[in-house]
Amino acid sequence: MKRVILLLVCTLVVVQTHAQQTLFRKVKASFRHLTENHKDTFQLDDGPYERPFVNTGKTTPQLVIAGEESAQVDSVYPFDISIYQQIVAVKAGDSSEQDITVLYSSERPYVGVLIDNKANGARYQYFADFVHASRLSMTAINSVGSGEKGKLDLEAVSPVYPGEADYLERLHKTGRTAEIAGILCEEYAFDAGTLADTSGTAILVSAHTWLPAKLHELFGGYIHIPEPYRQQLSEKEVSPLAMPLAAELLYSDGTVVSTSTTTIILAEPRNVRTADILIPVKRHS
């Protein structure tokens, strides 16, 4: 079965010039794709992470979350591990940037990804909750957002950021290692060998990505992931929960997309509210 990109729902983050109308049209289409029926026996549970949210802004943000189950706009996810990253896309001398925050928990099987697009102010959030077998994806521009909540399916997860081609199945371990921000990483790569025809849609030609060698040492909550997820993860050469700490992707139109990790902070508890996607917050410095 064709793998669905974990974060494809927010295709805006690489291409700087997308209009808002185009953005939401693509987001809506991706949501429909992600909500295809999956056969499993999990029952969604909103969980014990709701608490009142008070908007102190002068305007009233609008947020609609739909999907297989409704989600509270005041939902709160607890994390204590933050990985701060930057992605830079360069094409013909022009570049665009986005800030990424990957969130893990040392005690609970929760994963989060927050993305801020510097070009157009768009924001994206993704949460995987293995306790309640649920996932939540949200996108917002100018304090107006939408999102979708559904059952967590590892077949729809891969260590790929929005706007990137899903290359998980093509990656193979090269045997090379490197230490990135104090974390031992292994290189996974693939190379198509030649550039494709540039007259059409750009496709991914090669990828070199560095993933944590022992994810459980960085993501302590990994050991609490329940079955059948644990077995599914053990069968995969590349863990779909290991977001790259560094990567370089080359596309057929000459675009180079580079991911770098600037800071990793451990043992610093933080509660991430889903409603925060509507209100820009100051990024860690």
PDB file of C-alpha atoms in Angstrom:
ATOM      1  CA  MET A   1       0.000   0.000   0.000  1.00  0.00           C
ATOM      2  CA  LYS A   2       1.266   3.364  -0.964  1.00  0.00           C
ATOM      3  CA  ARG A   3       2.624   5.136   2.066  1.00  0.00           C
ATOM      4  CA  VAL A   4       0.951   8.391   3.070  1.00  0.00           C
ATOM      5  CA  ILE A   5       3.290  11.169   4.072  1.00  0.00           C
ATOM      6  CA  LEU A   6       3.055  11.954   7.759  1.00  0.00           C
ATOM      7  CA  LEU A   7       3.030  15.667   7.219  1.00  0.00           C
ATOM      8  CA  LEU A   8       1.983  16.085   3.600  1.00  0.00           C
ATOM      9  CA  VAL A   9      -1.072  17.942   4.872  1.00  0.00           C
ATOM     10  CA  CYS A  10       0.966  21.168   4.942  1.00  0.00           C
ATOM     11  CA  THR A  11       2.605  21.354   1.527  1.00  0.00           C
ATOM     12  CA  LEU A  12       3.150  25.090   1.926  1.00  0.00           C
ATOM     13  CA  VAL A  13       6.392  24.928   3.906  1.00  0.00           C
ATOM     14  CA  VAL A  14       8.835  24.539   1.010  1.00  0.00           C
ATOM     15  CA  VAL A  15       7.313  26.754  -1.653  1.00  0.00           C
ATOM     16  CA  GLN A  16       7.440  30.380  -0.593  1.00  0.00           C
ATOM     17  CA  THR A  17       5.091  31.830  -3.200  1.00  0.00           C
ATOM     18  CA  HIS A  18       1.916  29.797  -2.617  1.00  0.00           C
ATOM     19  CA  ALA A  19      -1.203  31.937  -2.235  1.00  0.00           C
ATOM     20  CA  GLN A  20      -3.418  31.314   0.777  1.00  0.00           C
ATOM     21  CA  GLN A  21      -6.214  30.026  -1.448  1.00  0.00           C
ATOM     22  CA  THR A  22      -3.935  27.437  -3.003  1.00  0.00           C
ATOM     23  CA  LEU A  23      -2.661  26.460   0.432  1.00  0.00           C
ATOM     24  CA  PHE A  24      -6.031  25.689   1.938  1.00  0.00           C
ATOM     25  CA  ARG A  25      -7.186  23.892  -1.215  1.00  0.00           C
ATOM     26  CA  LYS A  26      -4.205  21.543  -0.907  1.00  0.00           C
ATOM     27  CA  VAL A  27      -4.641  21.173   2.844  1.00  0.00           C
ATOM     28  CA  LYS A  28      -8.289  20.265   2.376  1.00  0.00           C
ATOM     29  CA  ALA A  29      -7.427  17.699  -0.284  1.00  0.00           C
ATOM     30  CA  SER A  30      -4.754  16.172   1.953  1.00  0.00           C
ATOM     31  CA  PHE A  31      -7.186  15.932   4.854  1.00  0.00           C
ATOM     32  CA  ARG A  32      -9.603  13.976   2.649  1.00  0.00           C
ATOM     33  CA  HIS A  33      -6.773  11.638   1.671  1.00  0.00           C
ATOM     34  CA  LEU A  34      -5.739  11.076   5.271  1.00  0.00           C
ATOM     35  CA  THR A  35      -9.276  10.298   6.390  1.00  0.00           C
ATOM     36  CA  GLU A  36      -9.644   7.244   4.184  1.00  0.00           C
ATOM     37  CA  ASN A  37     -11.047   4.369   6.198  1.00  0.00           C
ATOM     38  CA  HIS A  38      -8.427   2.237   7.941  1.00  0.00           C
ATOM     39  CA  LYS A  39      -9.271  -1.137   9.426  1.00  0.00           C
ATOM     40  CA  ASP A  40      -8.271  -1.391  13.054  1.00  0.00           C
ATOM     41  CA  THR A  41      -9.833  -1.974  16.424  1.00  0.00           C
ATOM     42  CA  PHE A  42      -8.732   1.139  18.304  1.00  0.00           C
ATOM     43  CA  GLN A  43     -11.261   3.345  20.033  1.00  0.00           C
ATOM     44  CA  LEU A  44     -10.331   7.008  20.146  1.00  0.00           C
ATOM     45  CA  ASP A  45     -10.254   8.733  23.494  1.00  0.00           C
ATOM     46  CA  ASP A  46      -9.897  12.492  23.823  1.00  0.00           C
ATOM     47  CA  GLY A  47      -7.724  11.821  26.824  1.00  0.00           C
ATOM     48  CA  PRO A  48      -7.152  13.602  30.133  1.00  0.00           C
ATOM     49  CA  TYR A  49      -5.352  16.537  28.584  1.00  0.00           C
ATOM     50  CA  GLU A  50      -8.066  19.175  28.328  1.00  0.00           C
ATOM     51  CA  ARG A  51      -7.952  22.381  30.295  1.00  0.00           C
ATOM     52  CA  PRO A  52      -9.571  25.798  29.816  1.00  0.00           C
ATOM     53  CA  PHE A  53      -7.992  28.064  27.216  1.00  0.00           C
ATOM     54  CA  VAL A  54      -8.463  31.814  27.518  1.00  0.00           C
ATOM     55  CA  ASN A  55      -7.817  33.954  24.459  1.00  0.00           C
ATOM     56  CA  THR A  56      -6.294  37.271  25.525  1.00  0.00           C
ATOM     57  CA  GLY A  57      -5.945  38.667  21.996  1.00  0.00           C
ATOM     58  CA  LYS A  58      -7.970  41.524  20.586  1.00  0.00           C
ATOM     59  CA  THR A  59      -9.480  39.310  17.885  1.00  0.00           C
ATOM     60  CA  THR A  60     -11.236  36.007  18.163  1.00  0.00           C
ATOM     61  CA  PRO A  61      -9.312  33.233  16.414  1.00  0.00           C
ATOM     62  CA  GLN A  62     -11.295  30.666  14.464  1.00  0.00           C
ATOM     63  CA  LEU A  63     -10.378  26.993  14.597  1.00  0.00           C
ATOM     64  CA  VAL A  64     -12.282  24.045  13.163  1.00  0.00           C
ATOM     65  CA  ILE A  65     -11.134  20.488  13.874  1.00  0.00           C
ATOM     66  CA  ALA A  66     -12.901  17.611  12.189  1.00  0.00           C
ATOM     67  CA  GLY A  67     -12.166  13.986  11.389  1.00  0.00           C
ATOM     68  CA  GLU A  68     -13.114  10.604  12.771  1.00  0.00           C
ATOM     69  CA  GLU A  69     -13.585  12.145  16.206  1.00  0.00           C
ATOM     70  CA  SER A  70     -13.969  15.751  17.336  1.00  0.00           C
ATOM     71  CA  ALA A  71     -11.055  17.350  19.172  1.00  0.00           C
ATOM     72  CA  GLN A  72     -11.126  19.960  21.900  1.00  0.00           C
ATOM     73  CA  VAL A  73      -9.529  23.274  20.894  1.00  0.00           C
ATOM     74  CA  ASP A  74      -8.135  23.521  24.404  1.00  0.00           C
ATOM     75  CA  SER A  75      -6.388  20.138  24.245  1.00  0.00           C
ATOM     76  CA  VAL A  76      -2.943  20.118  25.844  1.00  0.00           C
ATOM     77  CA  TYR A  77      -0.065  17.765  25.069  1.00  0.00           C
ATOM     78  CA  PRO A  78       2.800  17.455  27.593  1.00  0.00           C
ATOM     79  CA  PHE A  79       6.409  17.253  26.355  1.00  0.00           C
ATOM     80  CA  ASP A  80       9.827  17.720  27.939  1.00  0.00           C
ATOM     81  CA  ILE A  81      12.194  17.186  24.985  1.00  0.00           C
ATOM     82  CA  SER A  82      12.478  19.855  22.285  1.00  0.00           C
ATOM     83  CA  ILE A  83      14.533  19.631  19.092  1.00  0.00           C
ATOM     84  CA  TYR A  84      14.862  22.977  17.302  1.00  0.00           C
ATOM     85  CA  GLN A  85      15.604  22.845  13.590  1.00  0.00           C
ATOM     86  CA  GLN A  86      15.716  24.909  10.429  1.00  0.00           C
ATOM     87  CA  ILE A  87      14.924  23.875   6.887  1.00  0.00           C
ATOM     88  CA  VAL A  88      16.333  25.933   4.016  1.00  0.00           C
ATOM     89  CA  ALA A  89      15.212  25.392   0.422  1.00  0.00           C
ATOM     90  CA  VAL A  90      17.468  26.859  -2.284  1.00  0.00           C
ATOM     91  CA  LYS A  91      16.620  27.064  -5.986  1.00  0.00           C
ATOM     92  CA  ALA A  92      18.462  29.158  -8.560  1.00  0.00           C
ATOM     93  CA  GLY A  93      19.849  31.449  -5.873  1.00  0.00           C
ATOM     94  CA  ASP A  94      16.491  32.047  -4.172  1.00  0.00           C
ATOM     95  CA  SER A  95      15.910  30.578  -0.724  1.00  0.00           C
ATOM     96  CA  SER A  96      13.085  30.088   1.766  1.00  0.00           C
ATOM     97  CA  GLU A  97      13.238  29.071   5.412  1.00  0.00           C
ATOM     98  CA  GLN A  98      11.058  27.444   8.001  1.00  0.00           C
ATOM     99  CA  ASP A  99      11.478  26.721  11.699  1.00  0.00           C
ATOM    100  CA  ILE A 100      10.775  23.209  12.963  1.00  0.00           C
ATOM    101  CA  THR A 101      10.302  22.020  16.531  1.00  0.00           C
ATOM    102  CA  VAL A 102      10.198  18.273  17.115  1.00  0.00           C
ATOM    103  CA  LEU A 103       8.739  17.354  20.506  1.00  0.00           C
ATOM    104  CA  TYR A 104       9.118  14.125  22.464  1.00  0.00           C
ATOM    105  CA  SER A 105       8.228  13.044  25.977  1.00  0.00           C
ATOM    106  CA  SER A 106      10.603  11.195  28.269  1.00  0.00           C
ATOM    107  CA  GLU A 107       7.751   9.428  30.062  1.00  0.00           C
ATOM    108  CA  ARG A 108       4.830   9.176  27.629  1.00  0.00           C
ATOM    109  CA  PRO A 109       4.520   7.905  24.056  1.00  0.00           C
ATOM    110  CA  TYR A 110       3.716  11.305  22.570  1.00  0.00           C
ATOM    111  CA  VAL A 111       5.309  12.890  19.489  1.00  0.00           C
ATOM    112  CA  GLY A 112       4.753  16.422  18.216  1.00  0.00           C
ATOM    113  CA  VAL A 113       5.973  18.488  15.262  1.00  0.00           C
ATOM    114  CA  LEU A 114       5.511  22.271  15.033  1.00  0.00           C
ATOM    115  CA  ILE A 115       6.353  24.201  11.866  1.00  0.00           C
ATOM    116  CA  ASP A 116       6.506  27.948  11.251  1.00  0.00           C
ATOM    117  CA  ASN A 117       6.876  29.211   7.692  1.00  0.00           C
ATOM    118  CA  LYS A 118       8.871  32.461   7.702  1.00  0.00           C
ATOM    119  CA  ALA A 119       7.682  33.441   4.231  1.00  0.00           C
ATOM    120  CA  ASN A 120       3.924  33.598   4.766  1.00  0.00           C
ATOM    121  CA  GLY A 121       3.394  33.155   8.504  1.00  0.00           C
ATOM    122  CA  ALA A 122       1.652  29.801   8.100  1.00  0.00           C
ATOM    123  CA  ARG A 123       1.846  27.426  11.048  1.00  0.00           C
ATOM    124  CA  TYR A 124       1.431  23.674  11.300  1.00  0.00           C
ATOM    125  CA  GLN A 125       1.080  21.202  14.177  1.00  0.00           C
ATOM    126  CA  TYR A 126       1.085  17.425  14.222  1.00  0.00           C
ATOM    127  CA  PHE A 127       0.596  15.203  17.271  1.00  0.00           C
ATOM    128  CA  ALA A 128       0.815  11.411  17.546  1.00  0.00           C
ATOM    129  CA  ASP A 129      -0.662  10.023  20.761  1.00  0.00           C
ATOM    130  CA  PHE A 130       0.069   6.311  21.229  1.00  0.00           C
ATOM    131  CA  VAL A 131      -1.828   6.214  24.530  1.00  0.00           C
ATOM    132  CA  HIS A 132      -5.127   6.965  22.779  1.00  0.00           C
ATOM    133  CA  ALA A 133      -4.136   5.648  19.334  1.00  0.00           C
ATOM    134  CA  SER A 134      -4.901   9.032  17.786  1.00  0.00           C
ATOM    135  CA  ARG A 135      -3.282  11.672  15.611  1.00  0.00           C
ATOM    136  CA  LEU A 136      -4.079  15.353  15.159  1.00  0.00           C
ATOM    137  CA  SER A 137      -2.991  17.568  12.238  1.00  0.00           C
ATOM    138  CA  MET A 138      -3.643  21.309  12.136  1.00  0.00           C
ATOM    139  CA  THR A 139      -2.792  24.225   9.840  1.00  0.00           C
ATOM    140  CA  ALA A 140      -3.361  27.954  10.332  1.00  0.00           C
ATOM    141  CA  ILE A 141      -2.735  31.274   8.565  1.00  0.00           C
ATOM    142  CA  ASN A 142      -3.538  34.693  10.024  1.00  0.00           C
ATOM    143  CA  SER A 143      -5.255  33.211  13.102  1.00  0.00           C
ATOM    144  CA  VAL A 144      -7.635  31.114  11.000  1.00  0.00           C
ATOM    145  CA  GLY A 145      -7.020  27.393  11.067  1.00  0.00           C
ATOM    146  CA  SER A 146      -8.425  23.974  10.378  1.00  0.00           C
ATOM    147  CA  GLY A 147      -7.441  20.479  11.333  1.00  0.00           C
ATOM    148  CA  GLU A 148      -8.282  16.817  11.340  1.00  0.00           C
ATOM    149  CA  LYS A 149      -8.167  14.137  14.029  1.00  0.00           C
ATOM    150  CA  GLY A 150      -8.185  10.401  13.381  1.00  0.00           C
ATOM    151  CA  LYS A 151      -6.818   7.032  14.374  1.00  0.00           C
ATOM    152  CA  LEU A 152      -3.044   6.653  14.465  1.00  0.00           C
ATOM    153  CA  ASP A 153      -1.799   4.350  11.709  1.00  0.00           C
ATOM    154  CA  LEU A 154       1.947   3.746  11.346  1.00  0.00           C
ATOM    155  CA  GLU A 155       1.456   3.057   7.653  1.00  0.00           C
ATOM    156  CA  ALA A 156       0.625   6.760   7.341  1.00  0.00           C
ATOM    157  CA  VAL A 157       3.751   7.897   9.200  1.00  0.00           C
ATOM    158  CA  SER A 158       7.276   8.565   7.958  1.00  0.00           C
ATOM    159  CA  PRO A 159      10.169  10.882   8.954  1.00  0.00           C
ATOM    160  CA  VAL A 160       9.279  13.388   6.266  1.00  0.00           C
ATOM    161  CA  TYR A 161       8.371  17.048   6.600  1.00  0.00           C
ATOM    162  CA  PRO A 162       5.572  18.815   4.691  1.00  0.00           C
ATOM    163  CA  GLY A 163       6.356  19.573   1.083  1.00  0.00           C
ATOM    164  CA  GLU A 164       8.839  16.706   0.770  1.00  0.00           C
ATOM    165  CA  ALA A 165       8.390  13.514  -1.212  1.00  0.00           C
ATOM    166  CA  ASP A 166       7.892  10.365   0.855  1.00  0.00           C
ATOM    167  CA  TYR A 167      11.212   8.562   0.516  1.00  0.00           C
ATOM    168  CA  LEU A 168      11.094   6.272   3.580  1.00  0.00           C
ATOM    169  CA  GLU A 169      10.969   3.004   1.615  1.00  0.00           C
ATOM    170  CA  ARG A 170      13.935   4.019  -0.533  1.00  0.00           C
ATOM    171  CA  LEU A 171      16.289   4.805   2.338  1.00  0.00           C
ATOM    172  CA  HIS A 172      19.044   2.350   3.236  1.00  0.00           C
ATOM    173  CA  LYS A 173      21.638   2.482   5.974  1.00  0.00           C
ATOM    174  CA  THR A 174      25.055   3.520   4.619  1.00  0.00           C
ATOM    175  CA  GLY A 175      27.093   2.516   7.664  1.00  0.00           C
ATOM    176  CA  ARG A 176      28.297   6.077   8.258  1.00  0.00           C
ATOM    177  CA  THR A 177      27.683   7.735  11.614  1.00  0.00           C
ATOM    178  CA  ALA A 178      27.928  11.269  12.970  1.00  0.00           C
ATOM    179  CA  GLU A 179      27.243  13.099  16.204  1.00  0.00           C
ATOM    180  CA  ILE A 180      24.662  15.857  15.808  1.00  0.00           C
ATOM    181  CA  ALA A 181      23.876  18.104  18.787  1.00  0.00           C
ATOM    182  CA  GLY A 182      25.287  15.420  21.051  1.00  0.00           C
ATOM    183  CA  ILE A 183      23.177  12.606  19.572  1.00  0.00           C
ATOM    184  CA  LEU A 184      24.751   9.685  17.719  1.00  0.00           C
ATOM    185  CA  CYS A 185      23.126   9.407  14.298  1.00  0.00           C
ATOM    186  CA  GLU A 186      23.266   6.946  11.428  1.00  0.00           C
ATOM    187  CA  GLU A 187      23.063   7.948   7.781  1.00  0.00           C
ATOM    188  CA  TYR A 188      20.275   6.623   5.584  1.00  0.00           C
ATOM    189  CA  ALA A 189      20.348   7.512   1.908  1.00  0.00           C
ATOM    190  CA  PHE A 190      19.244   6.783  -1.613  1.00  0.00           C
ATOM    191  CA  ASP A 191      20.389   8.104  -4.989  1.00  0.00           C
ATOM    192  CA  ALA A 192      18.421   7.780  -8.210  1.00  0.00           C
ATOM    193  CA  GLY A 193      21.643   8.381 -10.128  1.00  0.00           C
ATOM    194  CA  THR A 194      20.426  10.891 -12.717  1.00  0.00           C
ATOM    195  CA  LEU A 195      18.259  13.983 -12.792  1.00  0.00           C
ATOM    196  CA  ALA A 196      14.773  13.558 -14.162  1.00  0.00           C
ATOM    197  CA  ASP A 197      13.096  15.661 -16.857  1.00  0.00           C
ATOM    198  CA  THR A 198      12.808  19.176 -15.413  1.00  0.00           C
ATOM    199  CA  SER A 199       9.911  20.151 -17.667  1.00  0.00           C
ATOM    200  CA  GLY A 200       7.376  18.555 -15.373  1.00  0.00           C
ATOM    201  CA  THR A 201       6.810  18.408 -11.619  1.00  0.00           C
ATOM    202  CA  ALA A 202      10.031  18.282  -9.632  1.00  0.00           C
ATOM    203  CA  ILE A 203      10.711  14.893  -8.068  1.00  0.00           C
ATOM    204  CA  LEU A 204      13.143  13.815  -5.400  1.00  0.00           C
ATOM    205  CA  VAL A 205      16.391  12.536  -6.942  1.00  0.00           C
ATOM    206  CA  SER A 206      18.539  11.809  -3.899  1.00  0.00           C
ATOM    207  CA  ALA A 207      18.364  12.005  -0.128  1.00  0.00           C
ATOM    208  CA  HIS A 208      20.962  11.842   2.616  1.00  0.00           C
ATOM    209  CA  THR A 209      19.398  11.910   6.057  1.00  0.00           C
ATOM    210  CA  TRP A 210      20.785  11.404   9.553  1.00  0.00           C
ATOM    211  CA  LEU A 211      18.495   9.698  12.065  1.00  0.00           C
ATOM    212  CA  PRO A 212      19.122   8.997  15.782  1.00  0.00           C
ATOM    213  CA  ALA A 213      20.867   5.626  16.117  1.00  0.00           C
ATOM    214  CA  LYS A 214      19.010   4.823  19.346  1.00  0.00           C
ATOM    215  CA  LEU A 215      15.768   6.758  19.292  1.00  0.00           C
ATOM    216  CA  HIS A 216      14.723   5.504  22.726  1.00  0.00           C
ATOM    217  CA  GLU A 217      17.713   7.295  24.270  1.00  0.00           C
ATOM    218  CA  LEU A 218      16.404  10.616  22.948  1.00  0.00           C
ATOM    219  CA  PHE A 219      12.683   9.806  23.133  1.00  0.00           C
ATOM    220  CA  GLY A 220      12.282   8.107  26.526  1.00  0.00           C
ATOM    221  CA  GLY A 221       8.549   7.603  26.061  1.00  0.00           C
ATOM    222  CA  TYR A 222       9.343   5.272  23.158  1.00  0.00           C
ATOM    223  CA  ILE A 223       9.588   2.313  25.552  1.00  0.00           C
ATOM    224  CA  HIS A 224       5.974   2.901  26.608  1.00  0.00           C
ATOM    225  CA  ILE A 225       4.551   2.532  23.102  1.00  0.00           C
ATOM    226  CA  PRO A 226       1.920  -0.232  23.298  1.00  0.00           C
ATOM    227  CA  GLU A 227       1.237  -3.104  20.944  1.00  0.00           C
ATOM    228  CA  PRO A 228       0.655  -3.562  18.080  1.00  0.00           C
ATOM    229  CA  TYR A 229       2.729  -0.438  17.408  1.00  0.00           C
ATOM    230  CA  ARG A 230       5.874  -1.808  19.094  1.00  0.00           C
ATOM    231  CA  GLN A 231       5.939  -4.859  16.841  1.00  0.00           C
ATOM    232  CA  GLN A 232       5.237  -2.745  13.757  1.00  0.00           C
ATOM    233  CA  LEU A 233       8.117  -0.414  14.625  1.00  0.00           C
ATOM    234  CA  SER A 234      10.533  -3.298  15.226  1.00  0.00           C
ATOM    235  CA  GLU A 235       9.848  -4.582  11.713  1.00  0.00           C
ATOM    236  CA  LYS A 236      10.861  -1.310  10.036  1.00  0.00           C
ATOM    237  CA  GLU A 237      14.450  -0.570   9.045  1.00  0.00           C
ATOM    238  CA  VAL A 238      13.809   3.159   9.335  1.00  0.00           C
ATOM    239  CA  SER A 239      11.730   4.244  12.320  1.00  0.00           C
ATOM    240  CA  PRO A 240       8.871   6.488  11.159  1.00  0.00           C
ATOM    241  CA  LEU A 241       9.120   8.328  14.505  1.00  0.00           C
ATOM    242  CA  ALA A 242      12.777   9.310  14.078  1.00  0.00           C
ATOM    243  CA  MET A 243      12.667  12.770  12.583  1.00  0.00           C
ATOM    244  CA  PRO A 244      15.955  13.577  10.807  1.00  0.00           C
ATOM    245  CA  LEU A 245      18.453  15.632  12.801  1.00  0.00           C
ATOM    246  CA  ALA A 246      20.107  16.553   9.499  1.00  0.00           C
ATOM    247  CA  ALA A 247      19.199  15.958   5.870  1.00  0.00           C
ATOM    248  CA  GLU A 248      19.945  17.103   2.339  1.00  0.00           C
ATOM    249  CA  LEU A 249      17.452  16.471  -0.444  1.00  0.00           C
ATOM    250  CA  LEU A 250      18.069  17.108  -4.147  1.00  0.00           C
ATOM    251  CA  TYR A 251      15.156  17.576  -6.546  1.00  0.00           C
ATOM    252  CA  SER A 252      15.068  17.203 -10.318  1.00  0.00           C
ATOM    253  CA  ASP A 253      14.607  20.961 -10.843  1.00  0.00           C
ATOM    254  CA  GLY A 254      17.822  21.705  -8.964  1.00  0.00           C
ATOM    255  CA  THR A 255      16.184  22.588  -5.631  1.00  0.00           C
ATOM    256  CA  VAL A 256      18.240  21.617  -2.592  1.00  0.00           C
ATOM    257  CA  VAL A 257      16.442  21.303   0.752  1.00  0.00           C
ATOM    258  CA  SER A 258      18.669  21.142   3.837  1.00  0.00           C
ATOM    259  CA  THR A 259      17.601  20.326   7.392  1.00  0.00           C
ATOM    260  CA  SER A 260      19.827  21.248  10.332  1.00  0.00           C
ATOM    261  CA  THR A 261      19.400  20.931  14.093  1.00  0.00           C
ATOM    262  CA  THR A 262      20.344  24.006  16.091  1.00  0.00           C
ATOM    263  CA  THR A 263      19.454  23.026  19.662  1.00  0.00           C
ATOM    264  CA  ILE A 264      18.204  20.024  21.643  1.00  0.00           C
ATOM    265  CA  ILE A 265      16.750  20.740  25.079  1.00  0.00           C
ATOM    266  CA  LEU A 266      16.081  17.902  27.527  1.00  0.00           C
ATOM    267  CA  ALA A 267      14.170  17.788  30.811  1.00  0.00           C
ATOM    268  CA  GLU A 268      12.314  21.049  30.199  1.00  0.00           C
ATOM    269  CA  PRO A 269       8.566  20.373  30.630  1.00  0.00           C
ATOM    270  CA  ARG A 270       6.163  22.280  28.402  1.00  0.00           C
ATOM    271  CA  ASN A 271       2.487  21.967  27.619  1.00  0.00           C
ATOM    272  CA  VAL A 272       1.591  22.567  23.989  1.00  0.00           C
ATOM    273  CA  ARG A 273      -1.994  23.730  23.461  1.00  0.00           C
ATOM    274  CA  THR A 274      -3.640  23.001  20.158  1.00  0.00           C
ATOM    275  CA  ALA A 275      -5.163  26.481  20.201  1.00  0.00           C
ATOM    276  CA  ASP A 276      -1.684  28.026  20.248  1.00  0.00           C
ATOM    277  CA  ILE A 277      -1.458  27.447  16.514  1.00  0.00           C
ATOM    278  CA  LEU A 278      -3.686  30.511  16.093  1.00  0.00           C
ATOM    279  CA  ILE A 279      -1.525  32.790  18.229  1.00  0.00           C
ATOM    280  CA  PRO A 280       2.139  33.127  17.205  1.00  0.00           C
ATOM    281  CA  VAL A 281       4.527  32.627  20.114  1.00  0.00           C
ATOM    282  CA  LYS A 282       8.162  33.632  20.453  1.00  0.00           C
ATOM    283  CA  ARG A 283      10.463  30.865  19.324  1.00  0.00           C
ATOM    284  CA  HIS A 284      13.254  29.550  21.548  1.00  0.00           C
ATOM    285  CA  SER A 285      16.431  31.615  21.104  1.00  0.00           C
TER     286      SER A 285
END
